Amino acid sequence: MPPATHRLGSLTLIDEERATVLPATRELLDRYRTASPAVTWRWESAVVEVILRHGSTSDARALLATFLDDPEARRRLVPVFARHGDPSTAGQLVAACLDGGRLRAGVPAEVLHAVGFLGYEPAERTLWEHVEGPYDEAMNACLGLLHLPCRGLRTDIAGALERHFGANLFPEFLPVLAAKTGDPSWLGRLVEWGEGGASTDCNGGLILGIALHGGRARPAFTQLLWNPLWEAHGPGTGSDYWAYAGARVLGLSMAELYAELGARLQSDADIDDKRHCLSVFTALLGYWAGRPWLGLRSAPDPAETSDALRDLLFAWSTPNRDDSLIGLAGQVLDSGDRDLARLHELENELHIRAVHEVEIRSLAHRYENER
């Protein structure tokens, strides 16, 4: 007798496969099938985050067909295919989403990132053809190429970098490929570019590109974090996000960054520089707490638990004086400063996340004992 099947959206799951699919995935598929208004972007984003953190290949396989039914409307699913997919997933995405080496109409550019992240080398040249295209396509193509050898593209990458070097505006994420050239001089040149003619609107690719040069880039990267010229705290340009990504690539810990912040706040730097340093640190901490999936194999999640972060940053060493991060910030910032308010929010967020981490461990322990 064949195994029982269950219809979900446009996909049929056999019992064995259904058992390995998260309840969150089944609920998402059910909502897609019943009525699209039931899938608000807030709810969908929350569910996708759960699937990213706790899903598996089965979840990616279950969601792929329903994504291909309406790629534009279900673009938030693409990271699931990257994180939990396999080479066959990449092949299916390429076959369904590209035509003549270009994205089909209505297909989100994130597919380019996913295909590269999955290591699908046949698409290497196709991704390169998108690098100087529209912003979303160019960014996702570059991020995808980071995960491919690019041996046959070294000359092309070096030539493109040379053409744009020193420019005010340029394909923002082209610099993330600088390390692929094999030319170590690009580390210093990216720093020079960022501190010279580059617009801060294009900082993200330079920041990440510097970090991708590995351990020898640590001094330059930490310097740019605190340098106001780089505006590494900027949410509008995305510089704060890519600064976080770069910190993850280099394996920087929050303890290291906090020690550097403390030294700068205790230095004789002027008040504006100290405010800037606090803004950068607050922005990084926000991402440290939220831990967004970056889609970079070289950038694992932080090792620190939420509880450890809360103790490191918000505990008082004595009950008589607030020498925590909030206390230090209060010596520099006005009581109504938005960064100070944000730090109070982050203290609360870390508490909630610490409770959630304990719940997850407890439920996992109970499940193991009941098996």
CSV table of C-alpha atoms in Angstrom, one decimal, residues 54-343:
chain,number,residue,atom,x,y,z
A,54,HIS,CA,14.5,25.6,13.0
A,55,GLY,CA,13.6,24.2,9.6
A,56,SER,CA,15.2,21.6,7.4
A,57,THR,CA,15.5,20.4,3.8
A,58,SER,CA,11.9,19.1,4.1
A,59,ASP,CA,10.6,22.6,4.8
A,60,ALA,CA,12.5,24.0,1.8
A,61,ARG,CA,11.1,21.2,-0.4
A,62,ALA,CA,7.6,21.7,0.9
A,63,LEU,CA,7.6,25.5,0.2
A,64,LEU,CA,9.3,25.5,-3.2
A,65,ALA,CA,6.3,24.6,-5.3
A,66,THR,CA,4.1,27.2,-3.7
A,67,PHE,CA,6.8,29.8,-4.2
A,68,LEU,CA,7.1,29.0,-7.8
A,69,ASP,CA,3.3,29.5,-8.2
A,70,ASP,CA,3.7,33.2,-7.3
A,71,PRO,CA,7.4,34.2,-6.8
A,72,GLU,CA,6.7,37.9,-6.5
A,73,ALA,CA,4.1,37.6,-3.7
A,74,ARG,CA,6.2,35.0,-1.8
A,75,ARG,CA,9.6,36.5,-2.1
A,76,ARG,CA,10.1,36.2,1.7
A,77,LEU,CA,10.5,32.4,1.3
A,78,VAL,CA,13.7,32.7,-0.7
A,79,PRO,CA,16.1,32.7,2.3
A,80,VAL,CA,14.5,29.3,3.3
A,81,PHE,CA,15.6,27.8,0.1
A,82,ALA,CA,19.1,29.2,0.5
A,83,ARG,CA,19.5,28.1,4.1
A,84,HIS,CA,17.8,24.7,3.9
A,85,GLY,CA,17.9,23.8,0.3
A,86,ASP,CA,20.4,21.6,-1.6
A,87,PRO,CA,21.9,21.6,-5.1
A,88,SER,CA,18.7,20.2,-6.6
A,89,THR,CA,16.9,23.2,-5.1
A,90,ALA,CA,19.3,25.5,-6.8
A,91,GLY,CA,18.8,23.7,-10.1
A,92,GLN,CA,15.0,24.0,-9.8
A,93,LEU,CA,15.2,27.7,-9.1
A,94,VAL,CA,17.5,28.3,-12.1
A,95,ALA,CA,15.2,26.3,-14.4
A,96,ALA,CA,12.0,28.1,-13.2
A,97,CYS,CA,13.3,31.6,-12.5
A,98,LEU,CA,15.8,32.4,-15.2
A,99,ASP,CA,15.4,32.6,-18.9
A,100,GLY,CA,18.3,33.3,-21.3
A,101,GLY,CA,20.5,34.1,-18.3
A,102,ARG,CA,18.2,36.8,-16.9
A,103,LEU,CA,15.6,36.8,-14.2
A,104,ARG,CA,12.1,36.2,-15.5
A,105,ALA,CA,9.5,39.0,-14.9
A,106,GLY,CA,8.1,38.9,-11.4
A,107,VAL,CA,11.0,36.8,-10.0
A,108,PRO,CA,12.6,38.4,-6.9
A,109,ALA,CA,16.3,39.2,-7.2
A,110,GLU,CA,17.0,37.2,-3.9
A,111,VAL,CA,16.9,34.1,-6.1
A,112,LEU,CA,20.3,35.1,-7.4
A,113,HIS,CA,21.7,35.2,-3.9
A,114,ALA,CA,20.1,31.8,-3.0
A,115,VAL,CA,21.5,30.1,-6.1
A,116,GLY,CA,25.0,31.2,-5.3
A,117,PHE,CA,24.7,30.5,-1.6
A,118,LEU,CA,23.8,26.9,-2.5
A,119,GLY,CA,27.1,26.6,-4.5
A,120,TYR,CA,25.5,26.2,-7.9
A,121,GLU,CA,28.6,26.8,-10.0
A,122,PRO,CA,26.8,26.5,-13.5
A,123,ALA,CA,25.1,29.8,-12.6
A,124,GLU,CA,28.4,31.7,-11.9
A,125,ARG,CA,28.6,33.6,-15.2
A,126,THR,CA,24.9,34.3,-15.1
A,127,LEU,CA,25.2,35.9,-11.7
A,128,TRP,CA,28.2,38.0,-13.0
A,129,GLU,CA,26.0,39.3,-15.8
A,130,HIS,CA,23.7,40.9,-13.1
A,131,VAL,CA,26.5,42.6,-11.1
A,132,GLU,CA,26.1,46.0,-12.7
A,133,GLY,CA,22.4,45.9,-13.2
A,134,PRO,CA,19.6,47.3,-11.1
A,135,TYR,CA,20.4,47.7,-7.3
A,136,ASP,CA,18.5,44.6,-6.0
A,137,GLU,CA,19.8,42.4,-8.8
A,138,ALA,CA,23.4,43.7,-8.4
A,139,MET,CA,23.4,43.2,-4.6
A,140,ASN,CA,22.0,39.7,-4.7
A,141,ALA,CA,24.3,38.6,-7.5
A,142,CYS,CA,27.3,39.8,-5.6
A,143,LEU,CA,26.2,38.1,-2.4
A,144,GLY,CA,25.6,34.9,-4.4
A,145,LEU,CA,29.0,35.1,-6.1
A,146,LEU,CA,30.7,35.2,-2.7
A,147,HIS,CA,29.8,31.6,-2.3
A,148,LEU,CA,31.2,30.5,-5.6
A,149,PRO,CA,34.9,29.9,-6.7
A,150,CYS,CA,34.9,32.7,-9.3
A,151,ARG,CA,38.2,31.5,-10.7
A,152,GLY,CA,37.1,32.2,-14.2
A,153,LEU,CA,35.9,35.7,-13.2
A,154,ARG,CA,39.0,37.1,-11.5
A,155,THR,CA,40.0,39.2,-14.5
A,156,ASP,CA,36.4,40.5,-14.9
A,157,ILE,CA,36.1,41.4,-11.2
A,158,ALA,CA,39.5,43.1,-11.2
A,159,GLY,CA,38.6,45.1,-14.3
A,160,ALA,CA,35.3,46.2,-12.9
A,161,LEU,CA,36.8,47.3,-9.7
A,162,GLU,CA,39.5,49.3,-11.5
A,163,ARG,CA,36.9,51.0,-13.6
A,164,HIS,CA,34.9,52.2,-10.6
A,165,PHE,CA,37.8,52.7,-8.0
A,166,GLY,CA,37.6,56.1,-6.4
A,167,ALA,CA,34.2,56.9,-7.8
A,168,ASN,CA,31.5,58.6,-5.7
A,169,LEU,CA,28.7,56.4,-6.8
A,170,PHE,CA,29.3,52.8,-8.1
A,171,PRO,CA,27.7,49.3,-8.0
A,172,GLU,CA,27.5,49.3,-4.2
A,173,PHE,CA,28.3,45.6,-3.7
A,174,LEU,CA,31.0,45.1,-6.3
A,175,PRO,CA,33.7,45.7,-3.6
A,176,VAL,CA,32.6,42.6,-1.7
A,177,LEU,CA,34.2,40.6,-4.5
A,178,ALA,CA,37.6,42.3,-4.2
A,179,ALA,CA,39.0,39.3,-2.2
A,180,LYS,CA,38.1,37.1,-5.1
A,181,THR,CA,40.8,38.7,-7.3
A,182,GLY,CA,43.5,37.2,-5.2
A,183,ASP,CA,45.2,40.7,-5.0
A,184,PRO,CA,45.8,41.5,-1.3
A,185,SER,CA,46.3,45.2,-2.2
A,186,TRP,CA,42.6,45.6,-2.5
A,187,LEU,CA,42.2,45.7,1.3
A,188,GLY,CA,44.1,49.0,1.6
A,189,ARG,CA,42.5,50.3,-1.6
A,190,LEU,CA,38.9,49.7,-0.3
A,191,VAL,CA,39.8,51.6,2.9
A,192,GLU,CA,41.2,54.4,0.8
A,193,TRP,CA,38.1,54.4,-1.4
A,194,GLY,CA,35.7,54.6,1.6
A,195,GLU,CA,37.7,57.4,3.2
A,196,GLY,CA,38.1,59.3,-0.1
A,197,GLY,CA,35.6,59.8,-2.8
A,198,ALA,CA,33.0,57.1,-2.0
A,199,SER,CA,29.5,58.3,-1.1
A,200,THR,CA,28.2,57.0,2.2
A,201,ASP,CA,25.2,55.7,0.2
A,202,CYS,CA,27.6,53.1,-1.2
A,203,ASN,CA,29.4,52.2,2.1
A,204,GLY,CA,27.8,48.8,2.7
A,205,GLY,CA,29.7,47.0,0.0
A,206,LEU,CA,33.0,48.6,1.1
A,207,ILE,CA,32.5,47.7,4.7
A,208,LEU,CA,31.7,44.1,4.0
A,209,GLY,CA,34.4,43.9,1.3
A,210,ILE,CA,37.0,45.0,3.8
A,211,ALA,CA,35.9,42.4,6.4
A,212,LEU,CA,36.0,39.6,3.8
A,213,HIS,CA,39.8,40.0,3.6
A,214,GLY,CA,39.9,38.0,6.8
A,215,GLY,CA,41.9,38.4,10.0
A,216,ARG,CA,44.4,40.9,8.6
A,217,ALA,CA,41.5,43.2,8.0
A,218,ARG,CA,40.5,43.4,11.7
A,219,PRO,CA,42.5,46.6,12.5
A,220,ALA,CA,41.1,48.5,9.5
A,221,PHE,CA,37.6,47.2,10.1
A,222,THR,CA,37.5,48.2,13.8
A,223,GLN,CA,38.9,51.6,12.9
A,224,LEU,CA,36.2,52.3,10.4
A,225,LEU,CA,33.5,51.2,12.8
A,226,TRP,CA,34.3,54.1,15.1
A,227,ASN,CA,35.3,56.6,12.4
A,228,PRO,CA,32.4,59.1,11.8
A,229,LEU,CA,33.4,59.4,8.1
A,230,TRP,CA,32.1,55.9,7.5
A,231,GLU,CA,28.7,56.4,9.2
A,232,ALA,CA,28.7,52.8,10.2
A,233,HIS,CA,25.6,53.4,12.3
A,234,GLY,CA,23.5,54.5,9.3
A,235,PRO,CA,20.2,52.6,9.0
A,236,GLY,CA,19.0,54.5,5.9
A,237,THR,CA,22.0,53.4,3.8
A,238,GLY,CA,22.2,49.9,5.4
A,239,SER,CA,25.7,50.6,6.6
A,240,ASP,CA,24.8,49.5,10.1
A,241,TYR,CA,23.5,46.1,8.8
A,242,TRP,CA,26.7,45.5,6.8
A,243,ALA,CA,28.9,46.6,9.7
A,244,TYR,CA,27.2,43.9,11.7
A,245,ALA,CA,27.8,41.4,8.9
A,246,GLY,CA,31.4,42.4,8.7
A,247,ALA,CA,31.8,42.0,12.5
A,248,ARG,CA,30.3,38.5,12.2
A,249,VAL,CA,32.7,37.6,9.3
A,250,LEU,CA,35.6,38.6,11.4
A,251,GLY,CA,34.4,36.8,14.5
A,252,LEU,CA,34.3,39.9,16.7
A,253,SER,CA,32.7,39.4,20.0
A,254,MET,CA,30.4,41.8,21.9
A,255,ALA,CA,32.9,41.8,24.8
A,256,GLU,CA,35.7,43.0,22.5
A,257,LEU,CA,33.5,45.8,21.0
A,258,TYR,CA,32.2,46.8,24.4
A,259,ALA,CA,35.8,47.1,25.7
A,260,GLU,CA,36.7,49.3,22.8
A,261,LEU,CA,33.6,51.4,23.3
A,262,GLY,CA,34.5,51.8,27.0
A,263,ALA,CA,38.0,52.9,26.2
A,264,ARG,CA,36.7,55.5,23.7
A,265,LEU,CA,34.2,56.9,26.2
A,266,GLN,CA,36.9,57.2,28.8
A,267,SER,CA,39.3,58.9,26.4
A,268,ASP,CA,39.7,62.6,25.7
A,269,ALA,CA,37.8,62.4,22.4
A,270,ASP,CA,35.3,65.2,21.9
A,271,ILE,CA,31.7,64.7,22.8
A,272,ASP,CA,30.5,64.3,19.2
A,273,ASP,CA,32.9,61.4,18.6
A,274,LYS,CA,31.7,59.7,21.8
A,275,ARG,CA,28.1,60.1,20.7
A,276,HIS,CA,29.0,58.6,17.4
A,277,CYS,CA,30.6,55.6,19.0
A,278,LEU,CA,27.6,55.0,21.1
A,279,SER,CA,25.3,55.2,18.0
A,280,VAL,CA,27.4,52.6,16.3
A,281,PHE,CA,27.5,50.3,19.3
A,282,THR,CA,23.7,50.6,19.8
A,283,ALA,CA,23.1,49.8,16.1
A,284,LEU,CA,25.4,46.7,16.3
A,285,LEU,CA,23.7,45.6,19.6
A,286,GLY,CA,20.3,45.7,17.9
A,287,TYR,CA,21.4,43.2,15.3
A,288,TRP,CA,23.3,41.2,17.9
A,289,ALA,CA,20.0,40.8,19.8
A,290,GLY,CA,17.9,40.1,16.7
A,291,ARG,CA,20.4,37.9,14.9
A,292,PRO,CA,19.0,38.3,11.4
A,293,TRP,CA,20.0,35.6,8.9
A,294,LEU,CA,22.7,37.2,6.8
A,295,GLY,CA,23.0,34.7,4.0
A,296,LEU,CA,26.7,34.6,4.4
A,297,ARG,CA,28.4,31.3,5.2
A,298,SER,CA,31.4,33.1,6.5
A,299,ALA,CA,29.3,35.0,9.1
A,300,PRO,CA,27.9,32.6,11.7
A,301,ASP,CA,25.5,33.8,14.4
A,302,PRO,CA,27.1,35.3,17.5
A,303,ALA,CA,28.2,32.8,20.1
A,304,GLU,CA,26.9,34.9,23.1
A,305,THR,CA,23.5,34.0,24.5
A,306,SER,CA,21.0,36.7,25.2
A,307,ASP,CA,21.5,36.1,28.9
A,308,ALA,CA,25.2,36.5,28.6
A,309,LEU,CA,24.8,39.7,26.6
A,310,ARG,CA,22.4,41.1,29.2
A,311,ASP,CA,24.9,40.4,32.0
A,312,LEU,CA,27.8,41.8,30.1
A,313,LEU,CA,26.1,45.0,29.2
A,314,PHE,CA,23.4,45.8,31.7
A,315,ALA,CA,24.5,44.4,35.0
A,316,TRP,CA,25.7,46.8,37.8
A,317,SER,CA,29.0,45.9,39.5
A,318,THR,CA,27.7,47.4,42.7
A,319,PRO,CA,24.1,48.4,43.8
A,320,ASN,CA,25.3,52.0,44.4
A,321,ARG,CA,26.2,53.2,41.0
A,322,ASP,CA,25.0,52.4,37.5
A,323,ASP,CA,28.3,51.5,35.7
A,324,SER,CA,26.4,49.4,33.0
A,325,LEU,CA,26.2,50.4,29.4
A,326,ILE,CA,23.2,52.5,30.2
A,327,GLY,CA,25.1,54.3,33.0
A,328,LEU,CA,28.1,54.9,30.7
A,329,ALA,CA,25.8,56.2,28.0
A,330,GLY,CA,24.1,58.5,30.4
A,331,GLN,CA,27.3,60.3,31.0
A,332,VAL,CA,27.5,61.3,27.4
A,333,LEU,CA,23.9,61.4,26.1
A,334,ASP,CA,21.0,63.6,27.1
A,335,SER,CA,18.2,61.9,29.0
A,336,GLY,CA,15.9,62.2,26.0
A,337,ASP,CA,18.4,60.9,23.5
A,338,ARG,CA,17.0,58.2,21.1
A,339,ASP,CA,20.1,56.0,21.5
A,340,LEU,CA,19.6,56.0,25.3
A,341,ALA,CA,16.0,55.1,24.8
A,342,ARG,CA,17.0,52.4,22.4
A,343,LEU,CA,19.4,50.9,24.9
